[in-house]
Short mmCIF file of C-alpha atoms and ligand atoms in Angstrom, two decimals:
data_model
loop_
_atom_site.label_atom_id
_atom_site.label_comp_id
_atom_site.label_asym_id
_atom_site.label_seq_id
_atom_site.Cartn_x
_atom_site.Cartn_y
_atom_site.Cartn_z
CA UNK Z 30 0.11 0.22 0.14
CA UNK Z 31 1.02 3.28 -0.93
CA UNK Z 32 0.10 6.48 0.27
CA UNK Z 33 1.25 10.09 -1.51
CA UNK Z 34 0.48 13.36 -0.22
CA UNK Z 35 -1.29 15.47 -2.23
CA UNK Z 36 -2.74 15.80 -5.72
CA UNK Z 37 -0.52 18.39 -7.56
CA UNK Z 38 0.57 17.21 -11.43
CA UNK Z 39 2.73 15.53 -9.94
CA UNK Z 40 1.12 13.85 -7.31
CA UNK Z 41 -1.06 12.31 -9.93
CA UNK Z 42 1.52 11.36 -12.19
CA UNK Z 43 3.14 8.98 -9.67
CA UNK Z 44 0.42 7.54 -8.44
CA UNK Z 45 -0.57 6.96 -12.65
CA UNK Z 46 3.01 5.19 -12.94
CA UNK Z 47 2.27 3.38 -9.52
CA UNK Z 48 -0.95 2.04 -10.11
CA UNK Z 49 -0.05 0.85 -13.88
CA UNK Z 50 3.31 -1.23 -11.65
CA UNK Z 51 0.20 -2.59 -9.91
CA UNK Z 52 0.75 -0.94 -6.34
CA UNK Z 53 -2.41 0.18 -4.22
CA UNK Z 54 -3.06 3.60 -4.43
CA UNK Z 55 -4.65 6.45 -1.97
CA UNK Z 56 -3.86 10.18 -2.20
CA UNK Z 57 -4.34 12.80 0.17
CA UNK Z 58 -5.43 15.36 -0.78
CA UNK Z 59 -6.29 18.80 2.42
CA UNK Z 60 -8.20 20.61 -0.40
CA UNK Z 61 -11.58 19.26 -1.71
CA UNK Z 62 -10.24 18.52 -5.30
CA UNK Z 63 -7.18 17.40 -7.05
CA UNK Z 64 -4.72 19.41 -8.71
CA UNK Z 65 -2.92 21.79 -6.65
CA UNK Z 66 -1.66 25.31 -8.21
CA UNK Z 67 -3.30 24.05 -11.78
CA UNK Z 68 -6.82 25.33 -10.22
CA UNK Z 69 -9.90 27.09 -11.55
CA UNK Z 70 -11.38 29.81 -10.39
CA UNK Z 71 -14.81 31.26 -11.95
CA UNK Z 72 -16.64 34.87 -11.12
CA UNK Z 73 -19.15 36.95 -12.94
CA UNK Z 74 -19.16 35.05 -16.76
CA UNK Z 75 -15.54 34.75 -16.39
CA UNK Z 76 -13.93 31.60 -16.07
CA UNK Z 77 -9.71 31.42 -15.18
CA UNK Z 78 -6.70 29.14 -14.89
CA UNK Z 79 -5.79 30.47 -11.56
CA UNK Z 80 -2.01 28.95 -11.81
CA UNK Z 81 -0.26 27.48 -15.29
CA UNK Z 82 -0.95 28.40 -18.89
CA UNK Z 83 1.56 27.80 -20.47
CA UNK Z 84 1.47 24.09 -21.77
CA UNK Z 85 4.47 22.17 -22.90
CA UNK Z 86 5.05 18.97 -23.82
CA UNK Z 87 2.02 17.52 -24.08
CA UNK Z 88 3.04 13.98 -25.27
CA UNK Z 89 4.37 13.13 -21.38
CA UNK Z 90 0.53 13.94 -20.61
CA UNK Z 91 -0.17 11.28 -22.84
CA UNK Z 92 2.33 8.95 -21.58
CA UNK Z 93 0.08 8.62 -18.74
CA UNK Z 94 -3.00 6.93 -20.97
CA UNK Z 95 -0.78 5.00 -23.29
CA UNK Z 96 0.48 3.31 -20.42
CA UNK Z 97 -2.91 1.77 -19.87
CA UNK Z 98 -3.44 1.29 -23.54
CA UNK Z 99 -5.81 4.33 -23.46
CA UNK Z 100 -6.33 6.87 -26.23
CA UNK Z 101 -5.48 10.76 -24.97
CA UNK Z 102 -7.44 11.98 -27.16
CA UNK Z 103 -10.18 10.09 -26.66
CA UNK Z 104 -10.45 11.70 -23.22
CA UNK Z 105 -8.06 15.12 -23.52
CA UNK Z 106 -7.20 17.02 -26.83
CA UNK Z 107 -4.72 20.04 -26.60
CA UNK Z 108 -3.92 22.54 -30.28
CA UNK Z 109 -0.51 23.11 -31.38
CA UNK Z 110 0.17 26.79 -31.39
CA UNK Z 111 1.87 27.99 -34.71
CA UNK Z 112 2.93 31.09 -32.76
CA UNK Z 113 3.89 31.75 -29.52
CA UNK Z 114 3.68 34.50 -28.58
CA UNK Z 115 3.14 38.51 -28.81
CA UNK Z 116 5.39 40.88 -27.39
CA UNK Z 117 5.47 44.41 -26.51
CA UNK Z 118 8.26 47.18 -26.21
CA UNK Z 119 7.59 50.88 -25.05
CA UNK Z 120 9.04 51.44 -27.37
CA UNK Z 121 6.33 50.35 -30.07
CA UNK Z 122 8.20 47.36 -31.39
CA UNK Z 123 5.95 44.09 -31.68
CA UNK Z 124 6.82 41.14 -32.75
CA UNK Z 125 4.83 38.23 -33.11
CA UNK Z 126 6.12 34.88 -32.49
CA UNK Z 127 6.33 31.87 -35.72
CA UNK Z 128 6.97 28.89 -34.05
CA UNK Z 129 7.59 27.21 -37.66
CA UNK Z 130 12.06 27.21 -37.15
CA UNK Z 131 13.04 28.87 -40.07
CA UNK Z 132 10.34 31.54 -40.25
CA UNK Z 133 11.41 32.26 -36.77
CA UNK Z 134 15.08 32.70 -37.42
CA UNK Z 135 13.78 35.13 -40.65
CA UNK Z 136 11.06 37.26 -38.98
CA UNK Z 137 13.51 37.62 -35.55
CA UNK Z 138 16.61 38.21 -37.73
CA UNK Z 139 14.52 41.20 -39.67
CA UNK Z 140 12.67 42.07 -36.39
CA UNK Z 141 16.09 42.87 -34.70
CA UNK Z 142 18.31 43.44 -36.91
CA UNK Z 143 20.33 39.79 -36.12
CA UNK Z 144 22.79 37.75 -38.47
CA UNK Z 145 20.40 34.69 -38.84
CA UNK Z 146 23.37 32.93 -39.86
CA UNK Z 147 23.77 33.34 -35.71
CA UNK Z 148 20.25 33.16 -34.39
CA UNK Z 149 20.32 29.45 -36.50
CA UNK Z 150 23.52 28.74 -34.90
CA UNK Z 151 21.54 29.78 -31.17
CA UNK Z 152 18.67 27.61 -32.07
CA UNK Z 153 21.41 24.34 -33.28
CA UNK Z 154 23.28 24.85 -29.72
CA UNK Z 155 20.52 24.81 -27.15
CA UNK Z 156 19.43 22.02 -29.23
CA UNK Z 157 22.57 20.33 -28.72
CA UNK Z 158 22.65 21.40 -24.83
CA UNK Z 159 19.31 19.90 -24.34
CA UNK Z 160 20.11 16.58 -26.11
CA UNK Z 161 22.87 16.45 -24.53
CA UNK Z 162 21.49 16.85 -20.72
CA UNK Z 163 17.71 15.70 -21.12
CA UNK Z 164 18.34 11.86 -20.61
CA UNK Z 165 20.07 12.66 -17.37
CA UNK Z 166 18.83 15.63 -15.37
CA UNK Z 167 15.24 15.31 -17.01
CA UNK Z 168 14.24 11.43 -16.90
CA UNK Z 169 16.84 10.07 -14.27
CA UNK Z 170 17.90 10.51 -10.68
CA UNK Z 171 20.89 12.09 -10.06
CA UNK Z 172 21.30 10.11 -7.18
CA UNK Z 173 21.06 6.87 -8.57
CA UNK Z 174 25.14 5.15 -9.35
CA UNK Z 175 23.58 3.70 -12.90
CA UNK Z 176 22.32 7.49 -14.04
CA UNK Z 177 26.54 8.05 -14.39
CA UNK Z 178 27.79 5.05 -15.34
CA UNK Z 179 25.78 5.10 -19.60
CA UNK Z 180 27.25 6.47 -22.79
CA UNK Z 181 24.58 9.25 -22.49
CA UNK Z 182 26.40 10.98 -19.18
CA UNK Z 183 29.67 10.10 -20.93
CA UNK Z 184 28.93 12.20 -23.99
CA UNK Z 185 27.93 14.65 -21.68
CA UNK Z 186 31.06 14.93 -19.41
CA UNK Z 187 32.87 14.95 -23.26
CA UNK Z 188 30.57 17.90 -24.43
CA UNK Z 189 31.11 20.32 -21.27
CA UNK Z 190 32.18 22.89 -22.67
CA UNK Z 191 28.99 23.28 -24.80
CA UNK Z 192 26.79 23.30 -22.27
CA UNK Z 193 27.41 27.33 -20.67
CA UNK Z 194 27.27 26.29 -17.47
CA UNK Z 195 30.23 28.32 -16.23
CA UNK Z 196 28.77 31.85 -17.41
CA UNK Z 197 25.75 33.43 -16.53
CA UNK Z 198 22.41 32.88 -19.54
CA UNK Z 199 22.57 37.01 -20.50
CA UNK Z 200 26.27 36.51 -21.35
CA UNK Z 201 25.85 33.87 -23.52
CA UNK Z 202 23.24 34.90 -25.50
CA UNK Z 203 26.31 38.51 -25.59
CA UNK Z 204 27.66 35.80 -27.42
CA UNK Z 205 24.93 35.36 -30.39
CA UNK Z 206 22.94 38.64 -30.17
CA UNK Z 207 22.96 42.55 -30.27
CA UNK Z 208 20.81 44.02 -30.19
CA UNK Z 209 19.14 44.63 -26.30
CA UNK Z 210 15.55 43.52 -27.32
CA UNK Z 211 16.99 40.58 -28.30
CA UNK Z 212 18.69 39.26 -25.32
CA UNK Z 213 15.23 40.20 -23.86
CA UNK Z 214 13.76 38.47 -25.89
CA UNK Z 215 15.81 35.32 -25.34
CA UNK Z 216 16.36 36.33 -21.58
CA UNK Z 217 12.64 36.05 -20.16
CA UNK Z 218 13.26 32.02 -20.02
CA UNK Z 219 15.25 32.16 -17.61
CA UNK Z 220 11.50 33.31 -15.98
CA UNK Z 221 10.27 29.85 -17.01
CA UNK Z 222 11.38 28.07 -13.85
CA UNK Z 223 11.76 31.50 -11.68
CA UNK Z 224 14.98 32.45 -11.99
CA UNK Z 225 16.84 34.91 -13.18
CA UNK Z 226 19.04 35.15 -16.60
CA UNK Z 227 21.49 38.07 -15.02
CA UNK Z 228 22.78 34.56 -12.29
CA UNK Z 229 21.55 31.21 -14.44
CA UNK Z 230 24.03 29.38 -16.53
CA UNK Z 231 24.36 29.57 -20.39
CA UNK Z 232 22.52 26.17 -20.03
CA UNK Z 233 19.19 27.68 -19.53
CA UNK Z 234 19.14 28.28 -23.75
CA UNK Z 235 18.09 25.00 -23.50
CA UNK Z 236 14.23 26.54 -22.15
CA UNK Z 237 13.63 27.91 -25.76
CA UNK Z 238 14.05 24.74 -27.61
CA UNK Z 239 11.89 23.01 -25.55
CA UNK Z 240 9.00 25.73 -26.88
CA UNK Z 241 10.80 26.43 -30.19
CA UNK Z 242 11.42 22.78 -31.46
CA UNK Z 243 8.50 20.77 -29.25
CA UNK Z 244 6.13 23.49 -29.54
CA UNK Z 245 3.57 25.42 -27.43
CA UNK Z 246 -0.04 23.89 -27.23
CA UNK Z 247 -3.56 24.59 -25.61
CA UNK Z 248 -5.45 21.46 -23.85
CA UNK Z 249 -8.76 22.37 -25.40
CA UNK Z 250 -11.32 23.99 -22.74
CA UNK Z 251 -7.95 25.68 -20.56
CA UNK Z 252 -4.88 24.15 -18.41
CA UNK Z 253 -7.07 22.59 -15.50
CA UNK Z 254 -9.02 20.11 -18.36
CA UNK Z 255 -5.61 18.72 -17.72
CA UNK Z 256 -6.30 17.92 -14.46
CA UNK Z 257 -9.18 17.00 -14.98
CA UNK Z 258 -9.05 14.15 -17.39
CA UNK Z 259 -5.51 13.09 -15.28
CA UNK Z 260 -8.20 13.01 -12.21
CA UNK Z 261 -10.98 11.09 -13.94
CA UNK Z 262 -8.06 9.10 -15.53
CA UNK Z 263 -7.04 7.82 -11.84
CA UNK Z 264 -10.25 6.84 -10.43
CA UNK Z 265 -11.36 4.00 -13.56
CA UNK Z 266 -7.40 3.18 -12.40
CA UNK Z 267 -8.50 2.30 -9.22
CA UNK Z 268 -6.56 5.47 -7.59
CA UNK Z 269 -8.20 6.40 -4.16
CA UNK Z 270 -8.51 9.83 -3.64
CA UNK Z 271 -9.36 11.01 0.46
CA UNK Z 272 -10.51 14.75 -0.77
CA UNK Z 273 -10.39 17.80 2.46
CA UNK Z 274 -7.75 15.10 4.66
CA UNK Z 275 -5.05 17.15 5.42
CA UNK Z 276 -1.48 14.89 6.73
CA UNK Z 277 -0.93 15.92 9.71
CA UNK Z 278 2.48 13.97 10.08
CA UNK Z 279 4.21 10.88 8.24
CA UNK Z 280 4.79 7.66 11.59
CA UNK Z 281 8.31 6.44 11.29
CA UNK Z 282 9.42 3.34 13.04
CA UNK Z 283 13.36 3.32 13.03
CA UNK Z 284 13.87 5.78 9.98
CA UNK Z 285 11.12 3.94 8.37
CA UNK Z 286 7.21 4.96 7.48
CA UNK Z 287 4.61 3.33 9.12
CA UNK Z 288 1.41 5.35 9.03
CA UNK Z 289 0.41 8.91 8.19
CA UNK Z 290 -1.47 10.52 10.37
CA UNK Z 291 -4.81 12.74 8.84
CA UNK Z 292 -7.31 15.28 9.66
CA UNK Z 293 -9.12 12.41 10.49
CA UNK Z 294 -7.62 9.23 11.11
CA UNK Z 295 -3.74 7.39 11.10
CA UNK Z 296 -3.30 4.99 8.36
CA UNK Z 297 -0.51 2.15 7.78
CA UNK Z 298 1.39 2.17 4.70
CA UNK Z 299 4.42 0.54 3.19
CA UNK Z 300 5.71 3.51 0.75
CA UNK Z 301 4.83 6.71 1.39
CA UNK Z 302 5.34 10.00 -1.42
CA UNK Z 303 5.61 13.32 -0.80
CA UNK Z 304 4.22 15.87 -3.12
CA UNK Z 305 4.02 18.15 -0.86
CA UNK Z 306 6.52 20.95 -1.22
CA UNK Z 307 10.10 19.58 0.34
CA UNK Z 308 9.80 21.80 2.86
CA UNK Z 309 6.87 22.08 4.56
CA UNK Z 310 7.49 17.71 4.79
CA UNK Z 311 10.16 18.26 7.01
CA UNK Z 312 9.04 21.15 8.36
CA UNK Z 313 5.57 19.97 9.53
CA UNK Z 314 5.39 16.03 8.86
CA UNK Z 315 8.66 15.25 9.85
CA UNK Z 316 8.90 17.50 13.23
CA UNK Z 317 11.72 16.64 15.15
CA UNK Z 318 13.39 14.74 12.57
CA UNK Z 319 16.85 15.36 11.06
CA UNK Z 320 16.12 16.89 7.98
CA UNK Z 321 18.64 18.27 5.46
CA UNK Z 322 19.44 21.78 6.03
CA UNK Z 323 22.31 22.39 3.52
CA UNK Z 324 19.17 21.48 0.87
CA UNK Z 325 16.66 23.09 2.53
CA UNK Z 326 17.94 26.60 2.17
CA UNK Z 327 18.76 26.21 -1.08
CA UNK Z 328 17.25 30.07 -3.13
CA UNK Z 329 13.52 29.72 -3.72
CA UNK Z 330 12.45 30.46 -7.04
CA UNK Z 331 10.14 34.40 -7.44
CA UNK Z 332 6.33 33.50 -7.40
CA UNK Z 333 3.63 36.10 -9.08
CA UNK Z 334 0.91 38.87 -8.73
CA UNK Z 335 -1.35 37.97 -10.39
CA UNK Z 336 -4.46 39.93 -11.45
CA UNK Z 337 -7.56 37.87 -12.66
CA UNK Z 338 -9.88 40.51 -14.15
CA UNK Z 339 -12.73 40.34 -16.72
CA UNK Z 340 -12.78 42.59 -20.12
CA UNK Z 341 -15.15 43.56 -21.46
CA UNK Z 342 -13.85 44.09 -24.78
CA UNK Z 343 -11.74 41.53 -26.95
CA UNK Z 344 -8.47 43.35 -28.38
CA UNK Z 345 -7.08 42.14 -32.04
CA UNK Z 346 -3.60 42.54 -31.41
CA UNK Z 347 -3.47 39.90 -28.21
CA UNK Z 348 -3.16 36.16 -28.59
CA UNK Z 349 -3.14 33.46 -25.56
CA UNK Z 350 0.21 34.43 -24.20
CA UNK Z 351 1.11 38.50 -24.44
CA UNK Z 352 4.86 40.10 -23.19
CA UNK Z 353 5.13 43.55 -21.91
CA UNK Z 354 9.33 44.12 -21.75
CA UNK Z 355 10.16 46.27 -18.78
CA UNK Z 356 12.85 49.02 -19.51
CA UNK Z 357 14.51 47.85 -17.22
CA UNK Z 358 15.18 44.59 -16.97
CA UNK Z 359 18.11 43.89 -15.02
CA UNK Z 360 16.67 45.97 -12.01
CA UNK Z 361 13.07 43.63 -12.52
CA UNK Z 362 15.55 41.14 -11.25
CA UNK Z 363 17.87 42.99 -8.96
CA UNK Z 364 13.96 44.23 -7.29
CA UNK Z 365 12.69 40.59 -7.01
CA UNK Z 366 15.99 38.87 -5.81
CA UNK Z 367 17.90 40.90 -3.88
CA UNK Z 368 15.48 43.88 -2.89
CA UNK Z 369 12.73 41.07 -2.17
CA UNK Z 370 10.23 44.11 -3.77
CA UNK Z 371 8.12 44.87 -7.21
CA UNK Z 372 9.56 46.49 -9.66
CA UNK Z 373 8.69 50.34 -10.38
CA UNK Z 374 8.64 48.46 -14.74
CA UNK Z 375 8.28 45.33 -14.05
CA UNK Z 376 7.41 43.12 -18.14
CA UNK Z 377 3.65 41.88 -17.45
CA UNK Z 378 2.87 38.86 -19.17
CA UNK Z 379 -1.16 38.79 -20.19
CA UNK Z 380 -2.89 35.28 -21.36
CA UNK Z 381 -6.15 35.15 -22.77
CA UNK Z 382 -7.52 31.65 -22.83
CA UNK Z 383 -10.74 33.53 -24.12
CA UNK Z 384 -9.25 33.22 -27.11
CA UNK Z 385 -9.39 29.89 -27.73
CA UNK Z 386 -12.07 29.12 -25.00
CA UNK Z 387 -14.99 31.62 -25.75
CA UNK Z 388 -16.97 30.24 -22.71
CA UNK Z 389 -14.57 31.42 -20.86
CA UNK Z 390 -15.67 35.41 -21.14
CA UNK Z 391 -19.01 37.07 -21.64
CA UNK Z 392 -19.85 37.47 -25.37
CA UNK Z 393 -17.27 40.77 -26.98
CA UNK Z 394 -15.61 40.48 -23.19
CA UNK Z 395 -12.14 38.35 -22.36
CA UNK Z 396 -9.76 36.72 -19.17
CA UNK Z 397 -7.26 38.40 -18.71
CA UNK Z 398 -5.08 36.54 -16.63
CA UNK Z 399 -2.42 39.24 -15.41
CA UNK Z 400 1.03 37.71 -14.07
CA UNK Z 401 4.09 39.55 -12.70
CA UNK Z 402 7.20 37.47 -11.21
CA UNK Z 403 7.12 38.25 -7.78
CA UNK Z 404 9.49 37.76 -4.47
CA UNK Z 405 8.87 35.21 -2.64
CA UNK Z 406 6.56 36.09 0.82
CA UNK Z 407 9.07 37.85 3.27
CA UNK Z 408 6.22 39.62 4.74
CA UNK Z 409 6.38 42.72 2.92
CA UNK Z 410 3.27 45.55 2.64
CA UNK Z 411 1.50 43.74 0.35
CA UNK Z 412 -1.42 45.41 0.24
CA UNK Z 413 0.64 48.77 -0.20
CA UNK Z 414 2.64 47.18 -3.38
CA UNK Z 415 -0.54 45.85 -5.03
CA UNK Z 416 -2.16 48.50 -4.93
CA UNK Z 417 1.12 50.35 -6.49
CA UNK Z 418 1.63 47.85 -9.16
CA UNK Z 419 -2.12 47.82 -10.40
CA UNK Z 420 -1.63 51.31 -11.31
CA UNK Z 421 1.38 50.78 -12.84
CA UNK Z 422 0.60 47.92 -15.18
CA UNK Z 423 -2.95 49.83 -16.06
CA UNK Z 424 -1.13 52.65 -16.76
CA UNK Z 425 1.73 51.05 -18.70
CA UNK Z 426 -1.36 47.78 -20.55
CA UNK Z 427 -3.26 52.00 -21.42
CA UNK Z 428 -0.30 53.15 -23.08
CA UNK Z 429 1.08 50.27 -25.31
CA UNK Z 430 -2.85 49.45 -26.68
CA UNK Z 431 -4.37 52.67 -26.36
CA UNK Z 432 -7.31 51.61 -23.77
CA UNK Z 433 -8.25 52.88 -21.40
CA UNK Z 434 -7.80 49.72 -19.08
CA UNK Z 435 -9.48 49.98 -16.02
CA UNK Z 436 -12.71 51.12 -17.38
CA UNK Z 437 -12.63 48.28 -18.77
CA UNK Z 438 -12.32 45.43 -15.95
CA UNK Z 439 -16.03 44.31 -14.89
CA UNK Z 440 -14.48 41.77 -12.22
CA UNK Z 441 -11.37 41.10 -10.48
CA UNK Z 442 -9.54 38.36 -8.24
CA UNK Z 443 -6.37 39.11 -7.39
CA UNK Z 444 -3.84 36.00 -6.08
CA UNK Z 445 -0.18 37.12 -4.72
CA UNK Z 446 2.51 35.26 -3.14
CA UNK Z 447 0.99 35.15 0.34
CA UNK Z 448 -2.27 33.21 -1.52
CA UNK Z 449 0.67 30.86 -3.28
CA UNK Z 450 1.56 30.58 0.13
CA UNK Z 451 -0.89 29.19 1.95
CA UNK Z 452 -3.20 27.69 -1.03
CA UNK Z 453 -0.88 24.50 -2.11
CA UNK Z 454 1.97 24.84 1.05
CA UNK Z 455 4.54 26.19 -1.44
CA UNK Z 456 7.08 27.78 0.81
CA UNK Z 457 7.54 31.05 0.40
CA UNK Z 458 5.20 31.18 -2.24
CA UNK Z 459 7.59 29.71 -5.03
CA UNK Z 460 5.77 29.03 -8.34
CA UNK Z 461 9.26 26.52 -9.05
CA UNK Z 462 10.64 25.07 -5.53
CA UNK Z 463 14.36 26.32 -5.39
CA UNK Z 464 15.85 28.75 -8.09
CA UNK Z 465 17.93 27.74 -10.41
CA UNK Z 466 20.53 31.08 -10.02
CA UNK Z 467 23.57 29.07 -9.75
CA UNK Z 468 25.25 26.01 -11.76
CA UNK Z 469 25.11 23.81 -9.24
CA UNK Z 470 21.94 23.89 -9.11
CA UNK Z 471 20.18 20.51 -11.03
CA UNK Z 472 22.04 18.75 -8.47
CA UNK Z 473 21.52 20.41 -5.30
CA UNK Z 474 17.50 19.72 -5.71
CA UNK Z 475 16.50 16.80 -3.13
CA UNK Z 476 16.25 13.98 -4.73
CA UNK Z 477 12.79 12.05 -5.45
CA UNK Z 478 14.06 9.85 -2.58
CA UNK Z 479 14.32 10.35 0.89
CA UNK Z 480 18.79 9.80 1.66
CA UNK Z 481 17.60 8.59 5.23
CA UNK Z 482 13.90 7.16 5.58
CA UNK Z 483 14.53 4.49 3.47
CA UNK Z 484 10.61 3.89 2.21
CA UNK Z 485 9.94 7.83 1.71
CA UNK Z 486 9.54 9.10 -1.21
CA UNK Z 487 9.07 13.12 -3.15
CA UNK Z 488 7.58 14.13 -6.57
CA UNK Z 489 7.16 17.61 -7.32
CA UNK Z 490 8.41 21.27 -8.45
CA UNK Z 491 10.55 21.21 -5.31
CA UNK Z 492 12.44 18.07 -5.62
CA UNK Z 493 14.37 16.94 -8.92
CA UNK Z 494 14.12 17.66 -11.94
CA UNK Z 495 12.33 20.84 -10.82
CA UNK Z 496 9.01 23.06 -11.42
CA UNK Z 497 7.01 23.60 -14.60
CA UNK Z 498 4.26 20.84 -15.43
CA UNK Z 499 6.92 19.10 -17.51
CA UNK Z 500 9.39 18.48 -15.23
CA UNK Z 501 6.37 17.94 -11.75
CA UNK Z 502 4.87 14.83 -14.16
CA UNK Z 503 8.81 13.84 -14.93
CA UNK Z 504 9.49 13.95 -11.34
CA UNK Z 505 6.21 11.08 -10.62
CA UNK Z 506 7.69 9.16 -13.05
CA UNK Z 507 11.08 8.98 -11.67
CA UNK Z 508 9.59 8.50 -8.06
CA UNK Z 509 8.04 5.17 -9.20
CA UNK Z 510 11.07 3.91 -11.01
CA UNK Z 511 12.99 4.04 -7.99
CA UNK Z 512 10.18 2.38 -5.40
CA UNK Z 513 9.83 -0.35 -8.52
CA UNK Z 514 13.66 -0.79 -8.71
CA UNK Z 515 13.85 -0.61 -4.62
CA UNK Z 516 10.53 -2.64 -3.56
CA UNK Z 517 9.41 -4.59 -7.15
CA UNK Z 518 5.89 -5.85 -7.35
C1 FAD I 20 0.75 32.09 -11.01
C2 FAD I 20 1.57 30.40 -11.72
C3 FAD I 20 2.78 30.41 -12.27
C4 FAD I 20 2.82 29.06 -13.55
N1 FAD I 20 3.03 29.01 -14.49
C5 FAD I 20 3.46 28.06 -15.47
C6 FAD I 20 3.48 28.06 -16.70
O1 FAD I 20 2.87 28.45 -17.18
N2 FAD I 20 3.74 26.13 -16.90
C7 FAD I 20 4.60 25.26 -15.64
O2 FAD I 20 4.51 24.30 -16.19
N3 FAD I 20 4.36 25.43 -15.09
C8 FAD I 20 3.64 26.66 -14.27
N4 FAD I 20 3.58 27.15 -12.58
C9 FAD I 20 4.91 25.91 -12.28
C10 FAD I 20 3.19 25.05 -11.76
O3 FAD I 20 2.34 25.31 -11.80
C11 FAD I 20 3.94 24.04 -10.97
O4 FAD I 20 5.74 23.57 -11.35
C12 FAD I 20 3.35 22.83 -10.74
O5 FAD I 20 2.23 22.86 -10.96
C13 FAD I 20 3.51 22.11 -9.21
O6 FAD I 20 3.02 20.78 -9.30
P1 FAD I 20 3.99 19.56 -8.35
O7 FAD I 20 2.87 18.46 -8.37
O8 FAD I 20 4.42 20.23 -7.16
O9 FAD I 20 2.06 20.51 -6.81
P2 FAD I 20 1.35 21.10 -6.20
O10 FAD I 20 0.29 22.04 -7.23
O11 FAD I 20 1.53 22.70 -5.58
O12 FAD I 20 0.20 20.88 -5.33
C14 FAD I 20 0.72 20.03 -4.23
C15 FAD I 20 -0.93 19.43 -3.81
O13 FAD I 20 -0.66 18.64 -2.23
C16 FAD I 20 -1.41 19.33 -1.28
N5 FAD I 20 -0.91 19.20 -0.13
C17 FAD I 20 0.29 20.40 0.32
N6 FAD I 20 0.30 20.15 1.63
C18 FAD I 20 -0.43 18.69 1.72
C19 FAD I 20 -1.10 18.58 3.23
N7 FAD I 20 -0.25 18.36 4.52
N8 FAD I 20 -1.79 17.01 3.13
C20 FAD I 20 -2.57 16.77 1.91
N9 FAD I 20 -2.18 17.36 0.83
C21 FAD I 20 -1.49 18.55 1.11
C22 FAD I 20 -1.50 20.79 -1.66
O14 FAD I 20 -3.25 21.03 -1.34
C23 FAD I 20 -1.59 21.15 -3.79
O15 FAD I 20 -3.22 20.41 -4.14
C24 FAD I 20 3.00 28.02 -12.67
C25 FAD I 20 2.42 27.64 -10.76
C26 FAD I 20 1.81 29.58 -10.57
C27 FAD I 20 1.30 29.25 -9.20
#
């Protein structure tokens, strides 16, 4: 019997993989429904996905159906985007990103006056980085010897000089591009795992490869449909769910888990997987246990401030994903990671799912998810910061879109680092667990198996291989494989 704490995307992935291997699986979820950060809200005729909005690597979700020989298309559908994102700069520059590689090279080089050969070289170098590192970092445990004893690892070590591990992403980009706007464009990908392009290593330029090579997708019915379909699959396959049942302690005997105590009862288990953030797992559920303090002290990723606005107008120049860049980009990251405050001129991300799901907004309207990156929750005066940011965002969007946005807002909901921390118990409200602001970050994440407790495993954004939907799904897979190696069925 396996008990899983939390039904985030990683918890569901682990549950499905383990069920497929023949284990009995029970999930305890503190909330009334599954999904964690992938939740949704509806307000005055507008529906909003609460957390993630960018969907990449859908094949990882499909695999979860395929292992049960179910056709994913019968339960879960998505469309591939022809255009990745619309970008806006304050000087009036606009760029719509073609998904197709050759078109991208042509259009990007023309708009930003870059050498097309350099752009092509950059994309190819990113691909090499991905090919060399994905089998080691994204698909395996870094804490098993066999990961290092294979040809792929030897190959990666031999080409380590191509990985740009030893300089920040921003400096890597300068090797290819001259225009500050090109640098900004490719720096932004550091924020996909909550890091700073001025600190995270150049290897992170493999992130645009995920977007540009594998594509970006929109799940029919919105991001929430990923969770709904996986939950239904888990139910069909016999995973047991206990909602509104918070786990309050992981009970140990001789450094082995014997049971989970919840708000309702105590249940014996042979094996436990925590999908909860690793910091509160130790601090709240393993009180008195000797926690791996060095690992837990890793800098956390950025958090976010999001305004969910019901807008009573449609905007032709906007697509599903839209970015309005800051004029003080470096300062924005200093604010997030050093000053722990919000920038006066933040980069603004606007996601509009009603572009593809018209029922997400009343006719003639759009559901705007307006997000800026934010520091974690260190007890700042959030009410004041939110009020200031709302005005700054309204002003900037108003100028660039030529509209009085405030007058168009019919309904508002706000989610800030405090709320993100409270809802999913993510330490400091981090979106992606630990930040990748140093070159050793990938090795310093908490492993998928406890080093001290022989039958305790971990999955989710705060452990290896990291945050974001694709990596979380992979973490559930890696944890299930480790369990199957240690306790074969
Ligand atoms: C605003 C925002 C935007 C994002 N944008 C993107 C994006 O565009 N693309 C992308 O790929 N990723 C994005 N992410 C990151 C992504 O959402 C996360 O990496 C991922 O969803 C984390 O999943 P998880 O399985 O680790 O856990 P979580 O989603 O954090 O779920 C953990 C679950 O555990 C439950 N739990 C916690 N403690 C207990 C307990 N004691 N007992 C029982 N249950 C418990 C919680 O209630 C929760 O349901 C974003 C996140 C946010 C918040």
